[in-house]
Every structure is written in C-alpha cells, then in structure tokens.
mmCIF file of C-alpha atoms in Angstrom:
data_model
loop_
_atom_site.group_PDB
_atom_site.id
_atom_site.type_symbol
_atom_site.label_atom_id
_atom_site.label_comp_id
_atom_site.label_asym_id
_atom_site.label_seq_id
_atom_site.Cartn_x
_atom_site.Cartn_y
_atom_site.Cartn_z
ATOM 1 C CA MET A 1 -13.544 20.533 3.262
ATOM 2 C CA PHE A 2 -16.203 19.221 5.611
ATOM 3 C CA GLU A 3 -17.727 21.549 8.205
ATOM 4 C CA THR A 4 -20.121 19.227 10.055
ATOM 5 C CA VAL A 5 -19.257 15.575 10.683
ATOM 6 C CA LEU A 6 -21.726 12.995 11.971
ATOM 7 C CA ILE A 7 -20.241 9.958 13.715
ATOM 8 C CA VAL A 8 -22.647 7.014 13.863
ATOM 9 C CA GLY A 9 -21.644 4.596 16.614
ATOM 10 C CA LEU A 10 -19.563 5.877 19.514
ATOM 11 C CA GLY A 11 -17.678 2.770 20.553
ATOM 12 C CA LEU A 12 -13.915 2.361 20.355
ATOM 13 C CA MET A 13 -13.627 3.152 16.637
ATOM 14 C CA GLY A 14 -16.311 5.820 16.351
ATOM 15 C CA GLY A 15 -15.386 7.440 19.647
ATOM 16 C CA SER A 16 -11.726 7.567 18.657
ATOM 17 C CA MET A 17 -12.664 9.016 15.273
ATOM 18 C CA ALA A 18 -14.764 11.720 16.932
ATOM 19 C CA GLN A 19 -11.923 12.592 19.295
ATOM 20 C CA ALA A 20 -9.437 12.755 16.413
ATOM 21 C CA VAL A 21 -11.751 15.052 14.434
ATOM 22 C CA LYS A 22 -12.107 17.313 17.470
ATOM 23 C CA ARG A 23 -8.344 17.371 18.039
ATOM 24 C CA HIS A 24 -7.211 18.032 14.479
ATOM 25 C CA THR A 25 -10.003 20.091 12.881
ATOM 26 C CA ASP A 26 -12.525 22.829 13.569
ATOM 27 C CA CYS A 27 -15.391 20.627 12.393
ATOM 28 C CA ARG A 28 -18.616 20.500 14.324
ATOM 29 C CA VAL A 29 -18.990 16.877 15.468
ATOM 30 C CA LEU A 30 -22.407 15.290 15.879
ATOM 31 C CA GLY A 31 -22.738 11.840 17.392
ATOM 32 C CA TRP A 32 -25.341 9.078 17.318
ATOM 33 C CA ASN A 33 -25.281 5.865 19.334
ATOM 34 C CA ARG A 34 -27.737 3.020 19.765
ATOM 35 C CA THR A 35 -27.786 3.727 23.485
ATOM 36 C CA ARG A 36 -28.445 7.419 24.021
ATOM 37 C CA GLU A 37 -26.717 7.289 27.403
ATOM 38 C CA THR A 38 -23.383 6.706 25.647
ATOM 39 C CA ALA A 39 -24.039 9.589 23.252
ATOM 40 C CA GLU A 40 -24.863 11.901 26.162
ATOM 41 C CA ARG A 41 -21.668 10.849 27.907
ATOM 42 C CA ALA A 42 -19.700 11.572 24.750
ATOM 43 C CA ARG A 43 -21.223 15.041 24.623
ATOM 44 C CA ALA A 44 -20.469 15.646 28.300
ATOM 45 C CA ASP A 45 -16.795 14.695 27.980
ATOM 46 C CA GLY A 46 -16.282 16.692 24.782
ATOM 47 C CA THR A 47 -15.957 13.771 22.388
ATOM 48 C CA ILE A 48 -18.828 15.271 20.362
ATOM 49 C CA ASP A 49 -20.450 18.696 20.219
ATOM 50 C CA ALA A 50 -24.054 17.509 20.097
ATOM 51 C CA VAL A 51 -26.127 14.357 20.115
ATOM 52 C CA ALA A 52 -27.495 13.836 16.614
ATOM 53 C CA SER A 53 -31.202 13.674 15.918
ATOM 54 C CA ASP A 54 -33.280 13.331 12.780
ATOM 55 C CA ALA A 55 -33.417 17.112 12.551
ATOM 56 C CA LEU A 56 -29.605 17.372 12.528
ATOM 57 C CA TYR A 57 -28.790 14.586 10.052
ATOM 58 C CA GLY A 58 -29.358 16.923 7.118
ATOM 59 C CA GLU A 59 -26.631 19.290 8.357
ATOM 60 C CA ALA A 60 -23.835 16.732 8.010
ATOM 61 C CA ASP A 61 -21.337 17.143 5.181
ATOM 62 C CA LEU A 62 -19.644 13.894 6.148
ATOM 63 C CA VAL A 63 -21.137 10.833 7.839
ATOM 64 C CA ILE A 64 -18.764 8.244 9.321
ATOM 65 C CA ILE A 65 -20.442 4.980 10.342
ATOM 66 C CA GLY A 66 -18.791 2.847 13.015
ATOM 67 C CA LEU A 67 -21.339 0.077 13.584
ATOM 68 C CA TYR A 68 -21.286 -3.677 12.898
ATOM 69 C CA PRO A 69 -21.769 -4.642 9.216
ATOM 70 C CA GLN A 70 -25.524 -5.278 9.163
ATOM 71 C CA ALA A 71 -26.235 -2.478 11.627
ATOM 72 C CA SER A 72 -24.272 -0.065 9.411
ATOM 73 C CA VAL A 73 -26.329 -1.091 6.387
ATOM 74 C CA ASP A 74 -29.581 -0.857 8.323
ATOM 75 C CA TRP A 75 -28.794 2.590 9.747
ATOM 76 C CA LEU A 76 -27.872 4.103 6.403
ATOM 77 C CA LEU A 77 -30.810 2.611 4.530
ATOM 78 C CA ALA A 78 -33.156 3.910 7.224
ATOM 79 C CA ASN A 79 -31.677 7.417 7.153
ATOM 80 C CA LEU A 80 -30.534 8.041 3.581
ATOM 81 C CA GLN A 81 -33.478 10.321 2.817
ATOM 82 C CA LYS A 82 -32.656 12.478 5.855
ATOM 83 C CA LEU A 83 -29.156 13.260 4.585
ATOM 84 C CA LYS A 84 -28.550 16.201 2.300
ATOM 85 C CA LYS A 85 -27.812 15.651 -1.361
ATOM 86 C CA GLY A 86 -24.119 15.464 -2.102
ATOM 87 C CA CYS A 87 -22.996 14.574 1.404
ATOM 88 C CA VAL A 88 -20.239 11.965 1.749
ATOM 89 C CA VAL A 89 -20.762 8.754 3.709
ATOM 90 C CA VAL A 90 -17.885 6.463 4.674
ATOM 91 C CA ASP A 91 -18.142 3.354 6.822
ATOM 92 C CA MET A 92 -15.461 1.787 9.036
ATOM 93 C CA VAL A 93 -16.534 -1.832 8.641
ATOM 94 C CA GLY A 94 -13.843 -4.492 8.197
ATOM 95 C CA VAL A 95 -15.506 -6.081 5.139
ATOM 96 C CA LYS A 96 -16.189 -4.239 1.923
ATOM 97 C CA GLN A 97 -17.916 -6.451 -0.658
ATOM 98 C CA PHE A 98 -20.856 -6.852 1.712
ATOM 99 C CA MET A 99 -21.096 -3.107 2.274
ATOM 100 C CA VAL A 100 -20.833 -2.088 -1.376
ATOM 101 C CA GLU A 101 -23.359 -4.719 -2.491
ATOM 102 C CA HIS A 102 -25.925 -3.379 -0.027
ATOM 103 C CA LEU A 103 -25.273 0.369 -0.184
ATOM 104 C CA GLU A 104 -23.903 1.336 -3.600
ATOM 105 C CA GLN A 105 -27.224 1.529 -5.456
ATOM 106 C CA PRO A 106 -29.301 3.058 -2.618
ATOM 107 C CA ALA A 107 -26.684 5.778 -2.123
ATOM 108 C CA LEU A 108 -26.572 6.417 -5.857
ATOM 109 C CA ASP A 109 -30.363 6.720 -5.965
ATOM 110 C CA ALA A 110 -30.349 9.123 -3.006
ATOM 111 C CA GLY A 111 -27.646 11.399 -4.446
ATOM 112 C CA VAL A 112 -25.246 10.575 -1.618
ATOM 113 C CA HIS A 113 -21.564 9.750 -2.155
ATOM 114 C CA PHE A 114 -20.918 6.452 -0.364
ATOM 115 C CA VAL A 115 -17.302 5.341 -0.040
ATOM 116 C CA GLY A 116 -16.310 2.084 1.592
ATOM 117 C CA GLY A 117 -13.739 2.662 4.305
ATOM 118 C CA HIS A 118 -11.613 0.689 6.746
ATOM 119 C CA PRO A 119 -9.158 2.297 9.178
ATOM 120 C CA MET A 120 -6.370 -0.190 9.918
ATOM 121 C CA ALA A 121 -6.197 0.389 13.648
ATOM 122 C CA GLY A 122 -7.803 -0.934 16.796
ATOM 123 C CA ARG A 123 -7.342 -2.236 20.303
ATOM 124 C CA GLU A 124 -8.236 -5.455 22.117
ATOM 125 C CA PHE A 125 -10.887 -3.496 24.016
ATOM 126 C CA SER A 126 -14.251 -2.096 23.006
ATOM 127 C CA GLY A 127 -16.444 0.811 24.008
ATOM 128 C CA LEU A 128 -16.197 4.579 24.371
ATOM 129 C CA ASP A 129 -14.186 4.257 27.588
ATOM 130 C CA TYR A 130 -11.240 2.962 25.554
ATOM 131 C CA ALA A 131 -11.427 5.534 22.742
ATOM 132 C CA LEU A 132 -8.221 7.440 22.027
ATOM 133 C CA PRO A 133 -7.684 10.557 19.889
ATOM 134 C CA THR A 134 -4.347 9.016 18.834
ATOM 135 C CA LEU A 135 -5.729 5.612 17.804
ATOM 136 C CA TYR A 136 -5.348 6.374 14.102
ATOM 137 C CA ASP A 137 -1.962 8.101 14.236
ATOM 138 C CA GLY A 138 0.187 6.665 11.457
ATOM 139 C CA ALA A 139 -2.479 4.131 10.433
ATOM 140 C CA SER A 140 -3.563 3.248 6.920
ATOM 141 C CA MET A 141 -7.046 4.290 5.818
ATOM 142 C CA ILE A 142 -8.422 2.053 3.090
ATOM 143 C CA LEU A 143 -10.972 3.610 0.736
ATOM 144 C CA VAL A 144 -13.105 1.570 -1.653
ATOM 145 C CA PRO A 145 -14.619 3.603 -4.506
ATOM 146 C CA ASN A 146 -17.807 2.500 -6.231
ATOM 147 C CA ARG A 147 -20.387 3.951 -8.592
ATOM 148 C CA SER A 148 -21.899 6.164 -5.890
ATOM 149 C CA SER A 149 -18.609 7.901 -5.087
ATOM 150 C CA ASP A 150 -16.874 10.469 -7.279
ATOM 151 C CA GLU A 151 -13.298 11.695 -7.525
ATOM 152 C CA ASN A 152 -14.015 14.890 -5.597
ATOM 153 C CA SER A 153 -15.406 13.000 -2.603
ATOM 154 C CA LEU A 154 -12.484 10.586 -2.653
ATOM 155 C CA ARG A 155 -9.915 13.380 -2.726
ATOM 156 C CA ALA A 156 -11.738 15.217 0.051
ATOM 157 C CA LEU A 157 -11.721 12.077 2.199
ATOM 158 C CA GLU A 158 -8.041 11.449 1.540
ATOM 159 C CA ALA A 159 -7.145 14.984 2.614
ATOM 160 C CA PHE A 160 -9.438 14.774 5.645
ATOM 161 C CA PHE A 161 -8.023 11.510 6.975
ATOM 162 C CA MET A 162 -4.433 12.625 6.447
ATOM 163 C CA ARG A 163 -5.292 15.723 8.470
ATOM 164 C CA LEU A 164 -6.473 13.450 11.298
ATOM 165 C CA GLY A 165 -3.031 11.858 11.560
ATOM 166 C CA PHE A 166 -3.361 8.800 9.335
ATOM 167 C CA GLY A 167 -0.080 7.731 7.779
ATOM 168 C CA GLN A 168 -1.508 6.929 4.356
ATOM 169 C CA THR A 169 -4.670 6.288 2.390
ATOM 170 C CA VAL A 170 -5.043 3.327 0.053
ATOM 171 C CA ARG A 171 -7.637 2.817 -2.678
ATOM 172 C CA CYS A 172 -8.685 -0.683 -3.694
ATOM 173 C CA THR A 173 -11.601 -2.775 -4.935
ATOM 174 C CA PRO A 174 -13.983 -4.563 -2.543
ATOM 175 C CA ASP A 175 -12.628 -7.956 -3.600
ATOM 176 C CA GLN A 176 -9.013 -6.915 -3.120
ATOM 177 C CA HIS A 177 -9.791 -5.514 0.328
ATOM 178 C CA ASP A 178 -11.615 -8.610 1.536
ATOM 179 C CA ARG A 179 -8.943 -11.020 0.296
ATOM 180 C CA MET A 180 -6.162 -9.049 1.975
ATOM 181 C CA ILE A 181 -8.060 -8.507 5.240
ATOM 182 C CA ALA A 182 -8.850 -12.221 5.426
ATOM 183 C CA PHE A 183 -5.084 -12.770 5.562
ATOM 184 C CA THR A 184 -3.746 -9.755 7.469
ATOM 185 C CA SER A 185 -6.434 -9.465 10.145
ATOM 186 C CA GLN A 186 -9.171 -12.071 10.267
ATOM 187 C CA LEU A 187 -6.908 -15.126 10.033
ATOM 188 C CA ALA A 188 -4.766 -13.766 12.884
ATOM 189 C CA HIS A 189 -7.843 -13.570 15.114
ATOM 190 C CA VAL A 190 -8.887 -17.121 14.231
ATOM 191 C CA VAL A 191 -5.398 -18.498 14.886
ATOM 192 C CA SER A 192 -5.069 -16.620 18.182
ATOM 193 C CA SER A 193 -8.468 -17.880 19.346
ATOM 194 C CA ALA A 194 -7.578 -21.462 18.400
ATOM 195 C CA TYR A 195 -4.099 -21.293 19.933
ATOM 196 C CA ILE A 196 -5.311 -20.214 23.377
ATOM 197 C CA LYS A 197 -7.544 -23.299 23.580
ATOM 198 C CA SER A 198 -4.676 -25.700 24.254
ATOM 199 C CA PRO A 199 -5.068 -27.423 27.644
ATOM 200 C CA GLU A 200 -1.529 -26.258 28.417
ATOM 201 C CA ALA A 201 -2.720 -22.639 28.428
ATOM 202 C CA ASP A 202 -4.107 -23.152 31.940
ATOM 203 C CA GLN A 203 -0.566 -23.675 33.227
ATOM 204 C CA HIS A 204 1.251 -21.039 31.153
ATOM 205 C CA ASP A 205 2.083 -18.724 34.095
ATOM 206 C CA GLY A 206 5.839 -18.690 34.630
ATOM 207 C CA TYR A 207 6.506 -20.314 31.266
ATOM 208 C CA SER A 208 5.411 -17.617 28.844
ATOM 209 C CA ALA A 209 6.976 -14.435 27.518
ATOM 210 C CA GLY A 210 6.751 -12.265 24.406
ATOM 211 C CA SER A 211 5.868 -14.979 21.927
ATOM 212 C CA TYR A 212 2.866 -16.079 23.979
ATOM 213 C CA ARG A 213 1.687 -12.491 24.517
ATOM 214 C CA ASP A 214 2.058 -11.619 20.840
ATOM 215 C CA LEU A 215 0.164 -14.659 19.603
ATOM 216 C CA THR A 216 -2.662 -14.478 22.144
ATOM 217 C CA ARG A 217 -3.260 -10.712 22.236
ATOM 218 C CA VAL A 218 -6.121 -10.660 19.720
ATOM 219 C CA ALA A 219 -7.832 -13.700 21.247
ATOM 220 C CA LYS A 220 -9.270 -11.091 23.610
ATOM 221 C CA LEU A 221 -11.859 -10.051 21.049
ATOM 222 C CA ASN A 222 -15.488 -9.051 20.721
ATOM 223 C CA GLU A 223 -16.936 -12.368 19.558
ATOM 224 C CA THR A 224 -20.249 -10.845 18.486
ATOM 225 C CA MET A 225 -18.572 -8.412 16.126
ATOM 226 C CA TRP A 226 -15.888 -10.760 14.817
ATOM 227 C CA SER A 227 -18.268 -13.632 14.111
ATOM 228 C CA GLU A 228 -20.334 -11.267 11.955
ATOM 229 C CA LEU A 229 -17.225 -10.022 10.142
ATOM 230 C CA PHE A 230 -16.013 -13.580 9.527
ATOM 231 C CA LEU A 231 -19.337 -14.677 8.058
ATOM 232 C CA CYS A 232 -19.563 -11.581 5.836
ATOM 233 C CA ASN A 233 -16.185 -12.609 4.401
ATOM 234 C CA ALA A 234 -16.587 -16.355 4.660
ATOM 235 C CA GLU A 235 -14.994 -17.622 1.446
ATOM 236 C CA PRO A 236 -11.771 -15.551 1.496
ATOM 237 C CA LEU A 237 -11.275 -16.360 5.179
ATOM 238 C CA ALA A 238 -11.980 -20.069 4.725
ATOM 239 C CA ARG A 239 -9.352 -20.154 1.929
ATOM 240 C CA GLU A 240 -6.779 -18.599 4.254
ATOM 241 C CA ILE A 241 -7.601 -21.117 6.994
ATOM 242 C CA ASP A 242 -7.145 -23.936 4.468
ATOM 243 C CA GLU A 243 -3.782 -22.438 3.483
ATOM 244 C CA ILE A 244 -2.444 -22.248 7.038
ATOM 245 C CA ILE A 245 -3.665 -25.778 7.801
ATOM 246 C CA LEU A 246 -1.686 -26.958 4.759
ATOM 247 C CA HIS A 247 1.501 -25.358 6.047
ATOM 248 C CA LEU A 248 0.962 -26.484 9.649
ATOM 249 C CA ASP A 249 0.623 -30.027 8.351
ATOM 250 C CA GLU A 250 4.017 -29.716 6.633
ATOM 251 C CA TYR A 251 5.608 -28.833 9.980
ATOM 252 C CA ARG A 252 3.733 -31.589 11.811
ATOM 253 C CA ARG A 253 4.838 -34.273 9.349
ATOM 254 C CA ALA A 254 8.476 -33.160 9.465
ATOM 255 C CA ILE A 255 8.505 -33.079 13.281
ATOM 256 C CA ARG A 256 6.834 -36.464 13.713
ATOM 257 C CA ALA A 257 9.260 -37.993 11.186
ATOM 258 C CA HIS A 258 12.242 -36.373 12.972
ATOM 259 C CA ASP A 259 13.147 -34.999 9.554
ATOM 260 C CA ARG A 260 15.500 -32.209 10.572
ATOM 261 C CA GLU A 261 16.511 -31.336 7.031
ATOM 262 C CA THR A 262 12.923 -30.689 5.949
ATOM 263 C CA LEU A 263 12.077 -28.893 9.193
ATOM 264 C CA THR A 264 15.099 -26.627 8.864
ATOM 265 C CA ALA A 265 14.128 -25.839 5.274
ATOM 266 C CA LEU A 266 10.564 -24.989 6.313
ATOM 267 C CA LEU A 267 11.765 -22.692 9.091
ATOM 268 C CA ARG A 268 14.334 -21.072 6.798
ATOM 269 C CA ASP A 269 11.663 -20.374 4.187
ATOM 270 C CA GLY A 270 9.452 -18.740 6.818
ATOM 271 C CA ARG A 271 12.297 -16.591 8.131
ATOM 272 C CA GLU A 272 13.353 -15.478 4.666
ATOM 273 C CA ARG A 273 9.791 -14.599 3.677
ATOM 274 C CA LYS A 274 9.378 -12.518 6.830
ATOM 275 C CA GLU A 275 12.677 -10.719 6.219
ATOM 276 C CA ARG A 276 11.668 -9.986 2.630
ATOM 277 C CA LEU A 277 8.114 -8.894 3.387
ATOM 278 C CA GLY A 278 8.745 -6.997 6.635
#
C-alpha cells in the first residue's frame, strides 16, 4: 500500500481527494498547487501534511493529478524525472484518450506506472473552499490501463480507492471511457448550458420547480475547464449532440403537426427506456 501520496492541484477534486486520504488512511499527504497560497492554506487547515517541492517529489509512492487536461500533461512531463522509479501516477481528468496518448510512452520510458483515472463525482462549484472529504463516497472510480501500468499498480489503486469510500472501480479502454463520458456527462453540460439561454429563463421565478432545477444545475460550470474537456473529446461529444438533435427534431415535428399518436409513442419510448436503464 502507498505510504506517501502527492496531490497535484488542490481545487475541488484534488482538495477533496486529499481530505479523503487524510480521513481514511495513515498516508502522508503532500500537496502542490499552481498558486502556493492555496497550498499553504491547505497545509494550515490540515488538508495536506506538507507543501510539495522538487525535493519531496521523489518520496511519493502515489501521485494523483487534479489539473486541467493540458496542465496535467505539462506537469507530469516536466516532473517525471523527479519521481522515483516504480511510483504510481493516476490523473483525475475527464478525458482519457488525450491523456494516454500524451503520457503513456513518457511514463514507460521513465519507469513510472501511469494509470488513467476519472472519479465520477463533483459539484457545481470549484476551488479548495468547496472541497469535501465525503465527495467520493459511493462514487465510481474509472481506471484506464495502458502499457505503462501493470497489474500490481492497478490492484493497489483499486484497493486504495475503495478504502477512500468509493463504491466501485471500473476498468475500461480510453476509447470506451471517452464515448461513455461524452454521453453521461459532457452532453448533459452542453444541454443544460443551451437550455438556460431561452429568453423565458429571465422570467422563470415563480414558474419553476424541480424539473427546472435538475436541468439547469450543471449550467453553473467552470467554462474554462469544460471547454478544454469538450475539445479534447470533440468527436464523441459532437456525435452525441447530433444524436440528441435528431431526437429533439422528432418531438418538434410531432408537436407542430399536432400528431398526438406519434408524440405519445415518443414519450412512451423515453419513459420505458428510463425505467429499463435506471
């Protein structure tokens, strides 16, 4: 098991990960953040044990990177030679083909076990102030093996994340991950952002309830991060947008034609699919 864990990026995801590690394990937790002030605050409030420096990188058995896609790649490439041979590196980026394409070979060359990762949890807020030690309770942790990871590192990660309170771990390929995330996460953010742009949204007060709240919740997003994620997964996401436009057009045509039979059938199909899929 890992004794020293380095968390790179102490925002919502990294800060929550650090707090979960502190709560559930005896690991020493090091933390690095682009702004040192945030790292110092994390040390002061007990989120981490020490602010990481070049001299401490080599002590980490496990490195967990919680930065944006390109920043995650840049940080690891810049610091690979400072990590000890055989250490395990897992990222928390919401796209995986991009990460594996950029990091698999460099990690292999450096003797480091890189595993693509994606914790299926989050909030509509960002930053260390919103970190929670319970954020990952019951969540799924996706792991993406590649040539630089071995079975021992994968099993160690699975045991480690289950110890932190995750509900399950799932292994998949980069392509499988990106296709599924385009549908289950990224498309929902696009639809929510588009939905809130109706002119009627300005007058929603007094007319909205649970349906409005549910559909608009993730429109409150970090546009800098999500635009980067969308573009790193452009083709799978564009296909999902095309698919939902196709189905929306079916509803539009039935409604404009006052075709109740077709509209009822479309709604029934949606209800039955939801009941079957959960």
